[in-house]
Structure formats: C-alpha cells, structure tokens
XYZ file of C-alpha atoms in Angstrom:
523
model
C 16.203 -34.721 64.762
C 19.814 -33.905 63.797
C 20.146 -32.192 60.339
C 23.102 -31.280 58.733
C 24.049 -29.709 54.734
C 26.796 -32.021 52.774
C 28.070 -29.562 49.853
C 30.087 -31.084 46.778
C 31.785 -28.574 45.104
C 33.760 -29.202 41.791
C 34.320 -26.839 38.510
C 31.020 -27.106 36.618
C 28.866 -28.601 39.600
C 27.773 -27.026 43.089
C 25.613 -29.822 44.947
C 23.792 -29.598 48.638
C 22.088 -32.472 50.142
C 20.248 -31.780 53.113
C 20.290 -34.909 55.470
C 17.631 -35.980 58.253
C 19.041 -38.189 60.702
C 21.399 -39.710 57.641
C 18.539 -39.653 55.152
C 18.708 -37.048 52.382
C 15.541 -35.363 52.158
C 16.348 -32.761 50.117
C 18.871 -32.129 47.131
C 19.480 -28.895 45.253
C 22.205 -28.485 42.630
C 23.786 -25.869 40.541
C 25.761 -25.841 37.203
C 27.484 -23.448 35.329
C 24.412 -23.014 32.461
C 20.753 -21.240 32.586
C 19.212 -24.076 34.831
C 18.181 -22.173 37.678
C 18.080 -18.958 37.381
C 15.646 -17.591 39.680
C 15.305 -14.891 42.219
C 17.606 -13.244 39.117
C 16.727 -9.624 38.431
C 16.963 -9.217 34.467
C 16.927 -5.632 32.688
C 14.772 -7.244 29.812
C 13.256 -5.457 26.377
C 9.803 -6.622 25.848
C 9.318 -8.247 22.726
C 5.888 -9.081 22.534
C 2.920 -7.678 23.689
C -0.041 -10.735 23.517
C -3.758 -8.767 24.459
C -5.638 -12.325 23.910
C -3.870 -13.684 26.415
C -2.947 -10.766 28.787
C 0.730 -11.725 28.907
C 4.022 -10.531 27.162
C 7.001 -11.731 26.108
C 10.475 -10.004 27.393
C 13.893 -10.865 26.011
C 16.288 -10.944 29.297
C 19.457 -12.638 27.089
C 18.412 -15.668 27.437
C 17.510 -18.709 24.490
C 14.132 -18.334 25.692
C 11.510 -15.156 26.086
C 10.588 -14.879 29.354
C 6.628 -14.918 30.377
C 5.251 -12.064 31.809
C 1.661 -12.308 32.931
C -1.107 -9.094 33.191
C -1.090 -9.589 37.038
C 2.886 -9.620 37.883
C 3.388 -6.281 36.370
C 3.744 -3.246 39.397
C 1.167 -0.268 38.269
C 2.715 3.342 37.162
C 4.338 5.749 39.638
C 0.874 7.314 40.420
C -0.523 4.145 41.870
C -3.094 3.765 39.402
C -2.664 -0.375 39.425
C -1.678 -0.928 43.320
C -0.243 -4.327 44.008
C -2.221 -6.424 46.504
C -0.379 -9.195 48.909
C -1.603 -12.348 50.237
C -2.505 -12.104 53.998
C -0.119 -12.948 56.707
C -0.659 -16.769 56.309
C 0.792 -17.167 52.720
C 4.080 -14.694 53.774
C 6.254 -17.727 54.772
C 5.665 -18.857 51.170
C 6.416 -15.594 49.636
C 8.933 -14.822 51.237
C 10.476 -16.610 53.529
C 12.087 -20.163 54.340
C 10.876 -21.831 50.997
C 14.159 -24.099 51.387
C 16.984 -22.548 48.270
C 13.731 -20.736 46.076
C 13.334 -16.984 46.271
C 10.732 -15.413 47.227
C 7.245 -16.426 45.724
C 7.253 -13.111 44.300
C 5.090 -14.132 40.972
C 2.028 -14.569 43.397
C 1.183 -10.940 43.677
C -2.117 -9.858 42.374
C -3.170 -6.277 40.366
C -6.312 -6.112 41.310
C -8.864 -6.718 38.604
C -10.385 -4.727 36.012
C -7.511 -1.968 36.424
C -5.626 -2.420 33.645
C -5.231 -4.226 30.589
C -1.506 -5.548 29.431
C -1.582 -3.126 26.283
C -2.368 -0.259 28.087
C 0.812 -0.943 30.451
C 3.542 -1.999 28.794
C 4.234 -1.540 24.909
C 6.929 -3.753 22.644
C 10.476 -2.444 22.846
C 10.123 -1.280 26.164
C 12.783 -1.299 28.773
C 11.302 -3.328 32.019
C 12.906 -3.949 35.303
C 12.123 -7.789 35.555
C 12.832 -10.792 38.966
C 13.124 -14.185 37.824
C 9.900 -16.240 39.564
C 10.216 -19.726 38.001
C 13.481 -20.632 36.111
C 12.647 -22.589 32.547
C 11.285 -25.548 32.155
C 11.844 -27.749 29.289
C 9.825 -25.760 26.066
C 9.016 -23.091 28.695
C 10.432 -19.978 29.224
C 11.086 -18.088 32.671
C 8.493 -16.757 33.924
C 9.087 -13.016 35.570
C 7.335 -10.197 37.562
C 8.205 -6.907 37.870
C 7.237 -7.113 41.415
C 10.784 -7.464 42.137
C 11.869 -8.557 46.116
C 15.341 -8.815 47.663
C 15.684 -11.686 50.256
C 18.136 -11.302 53.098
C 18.981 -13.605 56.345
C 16.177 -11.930 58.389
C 14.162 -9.773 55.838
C 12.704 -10.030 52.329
C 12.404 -6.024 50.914
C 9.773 -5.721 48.699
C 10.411 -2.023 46.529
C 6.478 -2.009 45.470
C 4.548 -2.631 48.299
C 4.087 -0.992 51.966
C 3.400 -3.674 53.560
C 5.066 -5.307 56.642
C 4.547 -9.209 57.310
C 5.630 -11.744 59.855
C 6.522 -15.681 59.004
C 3.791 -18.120 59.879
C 6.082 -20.249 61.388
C 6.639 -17.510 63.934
C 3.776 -18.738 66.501
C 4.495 -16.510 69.357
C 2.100 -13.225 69.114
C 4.197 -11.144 71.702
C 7.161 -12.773 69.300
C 5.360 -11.934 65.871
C 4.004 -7.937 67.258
C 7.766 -7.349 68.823
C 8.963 -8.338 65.484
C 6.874 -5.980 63.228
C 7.066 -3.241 65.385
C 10.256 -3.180 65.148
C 10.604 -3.288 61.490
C 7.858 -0.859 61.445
C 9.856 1.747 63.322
C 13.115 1.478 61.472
C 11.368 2.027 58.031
C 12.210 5.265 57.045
C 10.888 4.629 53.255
C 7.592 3.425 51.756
C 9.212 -0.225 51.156
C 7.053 -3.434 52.617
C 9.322 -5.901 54.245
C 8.472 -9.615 55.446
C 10.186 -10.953 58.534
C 11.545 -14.422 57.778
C 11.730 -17.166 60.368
C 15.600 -16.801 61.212
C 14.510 -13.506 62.776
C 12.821 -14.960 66.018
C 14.724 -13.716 68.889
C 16.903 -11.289 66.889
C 17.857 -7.695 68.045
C 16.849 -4.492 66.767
C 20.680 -3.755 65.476
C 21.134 -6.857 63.745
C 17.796 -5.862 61.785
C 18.472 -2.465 61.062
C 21.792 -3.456 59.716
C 20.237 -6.179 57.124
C 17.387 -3.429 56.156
C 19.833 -0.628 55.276
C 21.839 -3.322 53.616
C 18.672 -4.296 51.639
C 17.817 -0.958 50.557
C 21.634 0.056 49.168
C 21.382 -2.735 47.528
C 17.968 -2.077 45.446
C 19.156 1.438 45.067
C 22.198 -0.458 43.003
C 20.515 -2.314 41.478
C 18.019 1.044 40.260
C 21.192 2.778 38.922
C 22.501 -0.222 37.184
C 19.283 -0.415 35.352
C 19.477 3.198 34.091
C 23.337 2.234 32.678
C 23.164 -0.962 31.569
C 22.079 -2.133 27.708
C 19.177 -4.354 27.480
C 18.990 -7.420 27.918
C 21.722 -7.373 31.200
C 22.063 -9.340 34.258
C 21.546 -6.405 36.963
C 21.728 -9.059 40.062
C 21.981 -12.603 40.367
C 20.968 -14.544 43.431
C 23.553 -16.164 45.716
C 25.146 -19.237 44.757
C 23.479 -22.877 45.849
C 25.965 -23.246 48.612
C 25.840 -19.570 50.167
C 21.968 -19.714 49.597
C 22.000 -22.841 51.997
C 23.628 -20.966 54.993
C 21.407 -18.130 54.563
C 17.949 -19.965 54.136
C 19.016 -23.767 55.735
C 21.890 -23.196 58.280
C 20.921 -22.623 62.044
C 16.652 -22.892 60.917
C 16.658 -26.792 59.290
C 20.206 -27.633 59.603
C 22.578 -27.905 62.313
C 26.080 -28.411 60.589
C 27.252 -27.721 57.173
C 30.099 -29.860 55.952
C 31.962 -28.481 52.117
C 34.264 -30.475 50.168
C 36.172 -27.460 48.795
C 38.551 -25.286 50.313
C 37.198 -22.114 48.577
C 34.048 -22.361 48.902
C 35.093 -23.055 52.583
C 36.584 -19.689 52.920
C 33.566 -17.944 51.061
C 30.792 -19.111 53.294
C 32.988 -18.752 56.366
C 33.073 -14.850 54.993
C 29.457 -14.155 54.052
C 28.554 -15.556 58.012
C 31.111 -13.503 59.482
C 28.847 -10.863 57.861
C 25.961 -12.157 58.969
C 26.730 -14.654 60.766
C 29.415 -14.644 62.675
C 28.185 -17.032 65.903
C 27.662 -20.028 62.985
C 31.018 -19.971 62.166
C 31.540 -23.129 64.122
C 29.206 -25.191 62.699
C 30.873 -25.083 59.125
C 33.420 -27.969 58.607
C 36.273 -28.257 55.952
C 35.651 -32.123 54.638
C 39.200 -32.880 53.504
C 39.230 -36.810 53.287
C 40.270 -38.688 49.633
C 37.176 -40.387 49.622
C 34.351 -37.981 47.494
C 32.248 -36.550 50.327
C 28.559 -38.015 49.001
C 30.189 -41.565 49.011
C 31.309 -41.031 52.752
C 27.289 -40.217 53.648
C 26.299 -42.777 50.768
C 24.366 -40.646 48.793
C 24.614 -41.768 45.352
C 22.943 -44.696 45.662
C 19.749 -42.705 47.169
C 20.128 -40.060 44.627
C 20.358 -43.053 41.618
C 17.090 -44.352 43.098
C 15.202 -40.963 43.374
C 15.440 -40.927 39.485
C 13.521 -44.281 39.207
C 10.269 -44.998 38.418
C 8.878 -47.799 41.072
C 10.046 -47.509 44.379
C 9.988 -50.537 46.723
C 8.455 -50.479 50.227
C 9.734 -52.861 53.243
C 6.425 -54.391 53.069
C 7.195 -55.830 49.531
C 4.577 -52.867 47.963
C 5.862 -50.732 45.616
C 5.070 -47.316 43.735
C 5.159 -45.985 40.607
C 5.968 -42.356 39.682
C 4.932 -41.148 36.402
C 5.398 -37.810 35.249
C 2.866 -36.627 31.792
C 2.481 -33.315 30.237
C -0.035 -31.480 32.542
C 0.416 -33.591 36.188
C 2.452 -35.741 38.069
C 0.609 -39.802 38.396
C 1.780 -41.715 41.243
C 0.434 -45.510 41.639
C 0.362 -47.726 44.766
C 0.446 -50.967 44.884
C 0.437 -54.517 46.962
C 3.027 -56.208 45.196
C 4.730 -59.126 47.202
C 2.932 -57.808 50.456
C 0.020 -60.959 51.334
C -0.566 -59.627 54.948
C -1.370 -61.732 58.240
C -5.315 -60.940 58.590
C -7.770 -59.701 56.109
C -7.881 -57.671 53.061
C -8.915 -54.021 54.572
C -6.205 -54.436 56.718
C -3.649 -55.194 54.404
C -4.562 -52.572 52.372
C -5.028 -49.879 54.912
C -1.249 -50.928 56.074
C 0.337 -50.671 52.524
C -1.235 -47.137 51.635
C -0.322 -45.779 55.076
C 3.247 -46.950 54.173
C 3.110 -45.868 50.587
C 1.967 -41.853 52.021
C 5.432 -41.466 54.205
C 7.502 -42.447 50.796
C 5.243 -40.605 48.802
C 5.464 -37.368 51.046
C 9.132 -38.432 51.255
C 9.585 -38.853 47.129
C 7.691 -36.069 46.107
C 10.326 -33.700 48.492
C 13.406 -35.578 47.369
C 12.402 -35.290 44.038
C 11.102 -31.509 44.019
C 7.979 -32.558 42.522
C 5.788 -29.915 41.414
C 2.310 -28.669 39.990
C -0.713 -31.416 39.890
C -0.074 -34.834 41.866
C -2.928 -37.389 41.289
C -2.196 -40.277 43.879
C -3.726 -43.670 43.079
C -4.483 -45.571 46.562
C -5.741 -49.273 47.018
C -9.243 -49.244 47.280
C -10.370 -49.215 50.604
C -14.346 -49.892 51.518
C -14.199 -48.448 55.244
C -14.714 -44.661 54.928
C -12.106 -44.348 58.257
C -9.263 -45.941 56.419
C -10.004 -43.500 53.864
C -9.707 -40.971 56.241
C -6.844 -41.866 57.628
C -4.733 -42.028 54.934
C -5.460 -38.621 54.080
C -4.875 -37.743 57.461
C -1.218 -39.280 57.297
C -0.886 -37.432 54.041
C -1.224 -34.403 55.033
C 0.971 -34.669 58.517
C 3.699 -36.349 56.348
C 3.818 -33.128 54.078
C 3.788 -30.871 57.133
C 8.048 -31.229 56.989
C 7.930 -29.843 53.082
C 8.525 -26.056 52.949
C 7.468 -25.746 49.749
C 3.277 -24.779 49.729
C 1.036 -27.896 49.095
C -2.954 -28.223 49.187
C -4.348 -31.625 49.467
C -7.938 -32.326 48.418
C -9.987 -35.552 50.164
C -9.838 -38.805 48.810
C -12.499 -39.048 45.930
C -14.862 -42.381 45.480
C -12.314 -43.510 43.631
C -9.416 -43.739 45.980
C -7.694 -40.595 44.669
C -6.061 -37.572 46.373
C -5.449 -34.588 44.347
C -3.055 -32.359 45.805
C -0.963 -29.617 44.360
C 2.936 -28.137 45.503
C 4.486 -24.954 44.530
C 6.832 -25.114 41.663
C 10.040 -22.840 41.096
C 12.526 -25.161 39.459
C 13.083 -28.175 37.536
C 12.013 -31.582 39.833
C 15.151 -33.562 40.176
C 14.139 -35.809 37.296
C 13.923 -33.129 34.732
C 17.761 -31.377 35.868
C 19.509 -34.925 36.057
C 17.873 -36.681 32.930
C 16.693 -36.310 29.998
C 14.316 -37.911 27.300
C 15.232 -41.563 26.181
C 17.036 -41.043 22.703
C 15.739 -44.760 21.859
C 12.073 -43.685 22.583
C 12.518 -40.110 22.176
C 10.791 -39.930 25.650
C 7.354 -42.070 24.836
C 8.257 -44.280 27.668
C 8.326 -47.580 25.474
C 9.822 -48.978 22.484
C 7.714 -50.857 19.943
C 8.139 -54.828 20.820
C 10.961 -57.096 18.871
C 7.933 -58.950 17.305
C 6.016 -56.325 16.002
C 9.071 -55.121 14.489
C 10.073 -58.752 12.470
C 6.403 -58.370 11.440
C 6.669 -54.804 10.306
C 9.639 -56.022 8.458
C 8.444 -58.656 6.599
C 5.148 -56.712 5.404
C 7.435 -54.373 4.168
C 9.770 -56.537 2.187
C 6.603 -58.369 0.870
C 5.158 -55.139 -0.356
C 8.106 -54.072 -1.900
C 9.256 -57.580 -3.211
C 6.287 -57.887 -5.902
C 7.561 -55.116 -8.128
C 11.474 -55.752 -7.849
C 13.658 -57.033 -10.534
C 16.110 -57.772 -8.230
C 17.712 -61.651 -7.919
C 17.963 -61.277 -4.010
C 17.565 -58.926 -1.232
C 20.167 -57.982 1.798
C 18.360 -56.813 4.915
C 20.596 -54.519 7.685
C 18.732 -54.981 11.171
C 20.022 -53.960 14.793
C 21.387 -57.432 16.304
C 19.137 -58.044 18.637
C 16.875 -58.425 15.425
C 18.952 -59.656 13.587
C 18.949 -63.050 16.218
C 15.203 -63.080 16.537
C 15.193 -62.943 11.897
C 17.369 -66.055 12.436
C 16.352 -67.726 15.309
C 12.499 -67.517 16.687
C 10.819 -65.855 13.728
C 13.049 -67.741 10.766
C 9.874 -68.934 9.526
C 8.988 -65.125 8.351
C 11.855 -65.285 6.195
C 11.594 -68.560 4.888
C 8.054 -67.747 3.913
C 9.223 -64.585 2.136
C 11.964 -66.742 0.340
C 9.230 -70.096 -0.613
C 6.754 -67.474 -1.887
C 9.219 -65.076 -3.769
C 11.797 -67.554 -5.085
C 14.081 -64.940 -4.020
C 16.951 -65.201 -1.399
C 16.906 -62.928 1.443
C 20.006 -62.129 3.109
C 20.212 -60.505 6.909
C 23.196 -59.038 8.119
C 23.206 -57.526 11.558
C 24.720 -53.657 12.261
C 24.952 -52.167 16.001
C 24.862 -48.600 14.531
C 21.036 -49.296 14.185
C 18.075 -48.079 16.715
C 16.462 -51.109 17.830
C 13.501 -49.832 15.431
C 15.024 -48.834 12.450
C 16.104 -51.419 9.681
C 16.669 -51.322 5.331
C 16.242 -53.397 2.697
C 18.409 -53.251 -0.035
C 17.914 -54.631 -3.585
C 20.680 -56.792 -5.766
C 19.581 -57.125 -9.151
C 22.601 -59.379 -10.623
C 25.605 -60.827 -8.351
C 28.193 -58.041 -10.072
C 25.913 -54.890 -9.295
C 25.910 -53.368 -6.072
C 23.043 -53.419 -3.738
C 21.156 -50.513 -3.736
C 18.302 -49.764 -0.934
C 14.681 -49.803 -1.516
C-alpha cells in the first residue's frame, strides 16, 4: 500500500490529508484560533476547587476553564500520591503513533483512596498543566498535570520511572534491545516510552533525542517559575511538522507541501532529525490548488454528509446526539440475486468497511451505536463483527468493540482528543438552530391562521397585512388559499399577505390597520 501526506498551506489554514492508495483516510487541519490545542503545556491558576465532583477548574487564558480531574493530578514531591501507568499494551496509545494527537497523557491513574482533590490543590494556585483533549463545543480542555514531551523516537514522561516499548514493536529481541538501551542512558528518574519509529534505531540517535527531551522540560520548568499566570509555556508542533514526526517514514511514504515556507521548515526540522527523509519531501508548485490535483474536495464535502451511498445501492446514515455517535444501515436500492440472509449479510459486510472507513475520515469519537440489518443466522452475526473489528485494525486511534446484541447492535467506543471533522468544519444550522429539522410549510399556514383567528375576535381593526417568508407566502396564496378565505368569510375582514425574504422560514407577523389613513401597527 503506497501512502503519501498532501499539505495545503495558506495564511489562516494548515491542512494534511493522509492518502491510501489515492483515498484519503485521514484529514487533520489547523487554524490560527483555540481549535486544537492539545499536547499544549499551560501555566494555569486554578480557579475552582469542586470536592462533589473531585475535579477543578484552572484558568490557562483561554474563553474556557479547563477540567482537571482528581486522578490527572501528579502527587507532592514526597511521593505520597504515586502515579500508576497502564501496562505495556496500552503504551502505543499513550504515547506513541496515535496519528497528529499527543500523548494519551490524561489516562494516568492516582491510585485510589490517596488523596482527595481539596487536600491537593487549593483555588489560586499556580499549576503546571498539558493539554489532553482540546475543547469541545460547551466543553472546556481538559488537562493533567501529568505532563509528557513527545519526540521522533521517545515520549519523556517528568513524573513517572517507568520505561515502555510500542506494541506495534513485535520483535522481543527488538522490544528488550530497545529498553535496554533507554534504560542505560537514563541518568535521571524520568520514565520514557519508545515509540514505533524507533525500531532499528542506534543508540546515538537515541541518546541525542533523550538529552534533547530533557533540556527541553528543564525549559520549560524555568519558564514556569518566570512567567505570569495564565501563559503558554510550550506549544506542540504545528499540523504539518507534527505529520513528519508522527506520519512520515511509519504510515506515509512521501510528503508533498504546497508552500514554499513551510517547505523549507520541514526540510529543517528532518535535517535535525531526519536527515535520510529529506528526499521524500516534495515542493508542489503547480497553479492548480494541490487538493484539486488529488481530488480531495469532493471526498472531504461528502465526509460532512449524513447518508453515505454504497456501490450496492445501500446506504448509511450518520447521526451524531449529545452523549453518542448513531450510525444506521440500510438496503436501500440493493434487491440482491438469491435470498434475504444473503442479501443482508452482503450489505452489512459492505456497510462495516465504510463504516470503519467513515468513522476514521471523520475522527469520530466517544460512544458509536451501529444499527445492522437483522440477520437470523448467528454466523452472519459473527461475521460481521469479525469484519468490524479487522476493518478498525488500520485506525491508530484506541477502539473497543462489544458483540453484536439480539438486536443487531455493536457498541464500540474510540479514543477522543479533538473535534471529529464534522464539529471543526460545520456548525449548527442557523434555520434549525441545530434540531436537525424545520417545522413543515403546513403546520406553519396552520399555526398562522390559529393565530390570526385568535387575535382577530378582539381587533378593531378594518383589515389585517400579514409579512410571511416567500416560500409561505406562495403556499397562503396558492395550496392553502382556502385558510385565508375562511378567515376573510368568517371575519368580514380583508387579509392582506405580502411576502419578505428577510424572514426565517418559521417566523411570520400580523399587523393590524384600523382605518385606510392609519398605519399598520403589529399585533
């Protein structure tokens, strides 16, 4: 499988697709606001200090107070509240190739029953806090104190001891040369985790990236003591220089950037790092805009709608609540050649590679209930849960998929650090003020006229002007005329409609004339 990175650079805008054999699988941007801002480390002031829920709030500059849970808060100097780590299985998702996230390093547990939130931090304190989860909508960042530094080959982690090897490392002799090595160029209490881009590496080019680590904790320690609070004391690498250090050489095999600049910056940082990847970086210099030479707008336009087509003629339907993530699958124009099972067995197996497929695209996170045809044989069943979970294999971001229930649903959960796709390029309908529907042209003629009739009764007035949207205004005079006619026959009173595209499809006034001279005047 060839893979390559497409960057788009302009002013306000850094986008990276990452392609699979053509196909974008993968899309992470970055503009010039408070988006994404995590794997940032914060000097924050804590401004509330919540017991009944075990969690604080810290002011790090931003519109929003950050979260801070109980757990994500590293014990006092004396060890009293040691941090624990997840085992060697989970240290590719803390720390290593999670795609353009940092580190996962919000998952770290105090153990518990060692401390309560009051008794270790108090409001108006001073805290040291890394960025876990950027906000989301009405939700601040959420932060840890168990701050971690991710390089090309390492991830430092200041509050631990602890020295881990990425699962995706599979070789033993591989994984035990690996942490010995770390082990013996430690000359500090620091726990490191050896990412996947270190297979095969030598002990200099390690040592160099873990003394490079460690000056740059120690500056970020001093800046901490100077700074006021809230400061930025160190923000993460930009999108573009993030995807040569976590994408480049691991998951992609050329990178191709539209700018000239940003050209000349990554071509630095790998002669850093780097400097054998140099050749696979290419200047794209051509007048047409670089995502219409791979066609990628048209795929990114379509990861941003709600039913998605499959060759078979099936289709399904995203839909994205509150708590969870639905996703529907359905027959549609697909009749198949033979019987029923079979056709259904054939549309949810097609309907798991474009949900596996959507769901990365789209950087879909938290609770995903799936909605599959109903299938009697309990070996379809199986299967497609089978396919599910090999499809998801590709994603580097953490998923756990639970067996299909009675009811032909899989309930599966993936790790979220960032805003899905939907919720950075959209935003909520201002027509429907994000309900998902509008109330129907007919109901609204009706709500109309029980309106005018209520208010009609009690009015001096010798007529009545009505200002609709147009589209209303067309059904007042055309389909539902007889609602008006009926107000006029049992009123005696003229009603007059007059059509205004300033108006929400929903939103109309009535307005009273009491003699031809006066003006009208609303009710």
């Amino acid at each position: 499988m060839y893979r390559k990175l497409v960057v788009n650079v302009t002013e306000h805008e850094v986008r990276v697709a990452h392609l699979e054999d053509g196909t974008i699988v993968e899309l992470f941007i970055n503009r010039q606001d408070d988006s994404d801002i995590s794997g940032n480390i914060y000097k924050g002031r804590v401004q509330r200090v919540l017991p009944g829920m075990q969690a604080a709030f810290v002011n790090i500059g931003l519109d929003q107070a950050a979260f801070l849970y109980v757990d994500d808060i590293v014990g006092d100097s004396e060890g009293e509240f040691r941090q624990l780590f997840l085992d060697e299985e989970a240290e590719e998702e803390n720390g290593g190739s999670t795609g353009l996230s940092p580190s996962s390093i919000g998952q770290h547990t105090t153990p518990k029953g060692m401390g309560k939130i009051e008794e270790l931090i108090v409001e108006g304190q001073d805290i040291l806090v890394h960025v876990a989860k950027s906000p989301m909508g009405t939700k601040g960042a959420r932060v840890t104190t168990h701050a971690s530094l991710p390089g090309r080959f390492l991830v430092l982690m200041p509050h631990s001891d602890h020295i881990g090897v990425s699962r995706r490392i599979e070789d033993e002799a591989e994984r035990n040369r690996l942490k010995g090595m770390v082990n013996d160029l430690r000359d500090d209490r620091f726990g490191y985790i050896v990412r996947t881009a270190s297979e095969g590496v030598q002990l200099d080019k390690i040592e160099h990236e873990m003394q490079f680590l460690k000056k740059l904790w120690n500056s970020i320690q001093r800046r901490f003591e100077r700074a006021p609070s809230p400061s930025l004391l160190h923000q993460e690498l930009d999108v573009s220089l993030r995807a040569v250090r976590d994408l480049l050489t691991q998951e992609a095999d050329k990178l191709i950037i539209d700018n000239r600049s940003g050209y000349q910056a990554i071509v630095e940082f790998l002669d850093t790092f780097m400097p054998a990847m140099k050749s696979s970086v290419e200047l794209y210099e051509e007048s047409e805009p670089i995502f219409d030479a791979f066609n990628l707008e048209g795929d990114i336009s379509r990861a941003l709608r709600k039913k998605v087509w499959l060759k078979s003629g099936g289709y399904i339907v995203i839909e994205p609540t509150e708590a969870l993530v639905a996703v529907d699958v359905n027959t549609g124009r697909y009749v198949g050649k033979h019987n029923l099972e079979e056709t259904i067995l054939k549309t949810n197996l097609e309907a798991v590679k474009e949900i596996a497929y959507q769901i990365r695209l789209r950087d879909i996170g938290g609770i995903i209930i799936i909605d599959f045809i109903d299938m009697e044989k309990k070996t379809n069943q199986e299967k497609v849960f089978n396919a599910l979970k090999e499809s998801l294999r590709k994603d580097r971001s953490k998923t756990h998929v639970l067996p299909m229930s009675d009811l032909g649903l899989i309930q599966m959960t993936r790790k979220r650090i960032k805003k899905s796709l939907t919720n950075m390029l959209c935003e909520p309908c201002f027509y429907c003020e994000g309900e998902g529907h509008l109330i129907s042209r007919k109901t609204i003629c009706y709500t109309i006229y029980r309106e005018i009739l209520r208010e009609i009764r009690s009015s001096l007035a010798e007529k009545f002007t009505l200002r609709v949207n147009p589209e209303i205004a067309d059904i007042l005079h055309g389909a539902e005329n007889g609602l008006i006619s009926s107000l006029e026959n049992r009123t005696g009173k003229p009603i007059e409609i007059y059509p205004d595209s300033d108006y929400h499809l929903e939103q109309f006034e009535i307005f009273e004339v009491q003699n031809p001279l006066d003006r009208s005047q609303p009710l």
